[in-house]
XYZ file of C-alpha atoms in Angstrom:
104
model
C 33.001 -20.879 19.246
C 33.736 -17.228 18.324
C 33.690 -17.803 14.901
C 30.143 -19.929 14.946
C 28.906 -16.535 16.893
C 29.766 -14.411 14.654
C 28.079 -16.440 11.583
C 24.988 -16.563 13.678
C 25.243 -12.832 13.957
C 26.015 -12.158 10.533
C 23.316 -14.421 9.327
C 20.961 -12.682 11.910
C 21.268 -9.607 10.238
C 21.472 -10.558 6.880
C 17.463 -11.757 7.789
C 16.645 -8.488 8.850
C 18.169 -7.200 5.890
C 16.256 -9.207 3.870
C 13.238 -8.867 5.989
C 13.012 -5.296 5.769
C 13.892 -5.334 1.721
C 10.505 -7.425 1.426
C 8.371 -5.116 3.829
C 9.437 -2.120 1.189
C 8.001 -3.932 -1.684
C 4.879 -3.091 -3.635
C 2.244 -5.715 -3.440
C -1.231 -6.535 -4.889
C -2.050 -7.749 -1.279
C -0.780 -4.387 0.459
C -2.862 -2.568 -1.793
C -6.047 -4.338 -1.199
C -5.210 -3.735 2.892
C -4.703 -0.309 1.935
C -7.802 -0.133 0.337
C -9.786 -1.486 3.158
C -7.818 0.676 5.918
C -9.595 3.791 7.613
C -6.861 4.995 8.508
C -5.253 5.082 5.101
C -3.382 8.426 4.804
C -4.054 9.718 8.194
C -7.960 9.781 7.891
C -10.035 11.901 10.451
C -12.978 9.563 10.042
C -13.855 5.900 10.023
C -13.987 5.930 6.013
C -12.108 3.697 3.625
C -11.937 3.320 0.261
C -13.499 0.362 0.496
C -16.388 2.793 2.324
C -17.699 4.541 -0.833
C -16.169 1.671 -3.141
C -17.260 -1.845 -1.758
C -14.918 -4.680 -3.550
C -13.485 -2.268 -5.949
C -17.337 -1.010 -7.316
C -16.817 1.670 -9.934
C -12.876 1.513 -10.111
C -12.792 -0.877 -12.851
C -11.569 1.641 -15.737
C -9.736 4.055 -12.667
C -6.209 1.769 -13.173
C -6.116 2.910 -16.736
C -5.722 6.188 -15.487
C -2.170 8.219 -15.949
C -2.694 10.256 -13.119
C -4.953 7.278 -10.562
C -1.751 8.781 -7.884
C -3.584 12.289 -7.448
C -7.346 10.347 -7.795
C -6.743 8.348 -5.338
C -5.131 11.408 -2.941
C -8.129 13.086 -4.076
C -10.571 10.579 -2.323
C -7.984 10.712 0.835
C -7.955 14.548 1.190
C -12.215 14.554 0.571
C -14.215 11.924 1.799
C -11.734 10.095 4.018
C -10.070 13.818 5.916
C -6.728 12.546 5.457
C -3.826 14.238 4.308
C -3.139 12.163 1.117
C 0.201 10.037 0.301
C 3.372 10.338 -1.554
C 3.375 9.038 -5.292
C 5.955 6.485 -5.814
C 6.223 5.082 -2.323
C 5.152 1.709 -1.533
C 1.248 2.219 -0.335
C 0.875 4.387 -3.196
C 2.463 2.089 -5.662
C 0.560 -0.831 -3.920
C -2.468 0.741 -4.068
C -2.397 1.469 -7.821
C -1.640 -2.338 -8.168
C -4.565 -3.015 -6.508
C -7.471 -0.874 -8.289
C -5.533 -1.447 -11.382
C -6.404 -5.448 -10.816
C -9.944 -4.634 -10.650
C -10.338 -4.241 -14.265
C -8.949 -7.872 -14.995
């Protein structure tokens, strides 16, 4: 009986493991959340980027961009009032998957 116990346990956390390794992920899907979140990067207002860019309008060539990181922080820290997000963590990374899909 122990030893069943302890494989549940094990296995039990071994999920969560697992679990949270997925949740850090980049995705296509985060990014289009992102993109449609007003609260995206600690926002003062009810803006998006959705807000001044309905279905990706105008963003079509942005992905091609070597620096779309500080363009999108750009629209964060104007328009929206946030305070912007790290490059290279996962909503940034998701959210450059994202516009960078709009061109296809």
């Amino acid at each position: 009986m122990k030893k069943m116990s302890a494989l549940l346990t094990l296995s039990l956390v071994a999920l969560c493991f697992s679990l949270a390794a997925q949740a850090e992920e980049s995705s296509l899907e985060l990014g289009k959340q992102l993109f449609n979140n007003p609260g995206l990067g600690a926002s003062k207002n009810d803006k998006s980027c959705n807000s001044c860019h309905p279905d990706g309008k105008g963003l079509e060539k942005a992905g091609a961009d070597q620096h779309l990181a500080e363009i999108i922080n750009k629209c964060i820290k104007g328009p929206m009032q946030g305070e912007g997000i790290n490059a290279g963590t996962v909503a940034m990374q998701s959210l450059e998957l994202y516009i960078q899909s709009l061109a296809k």
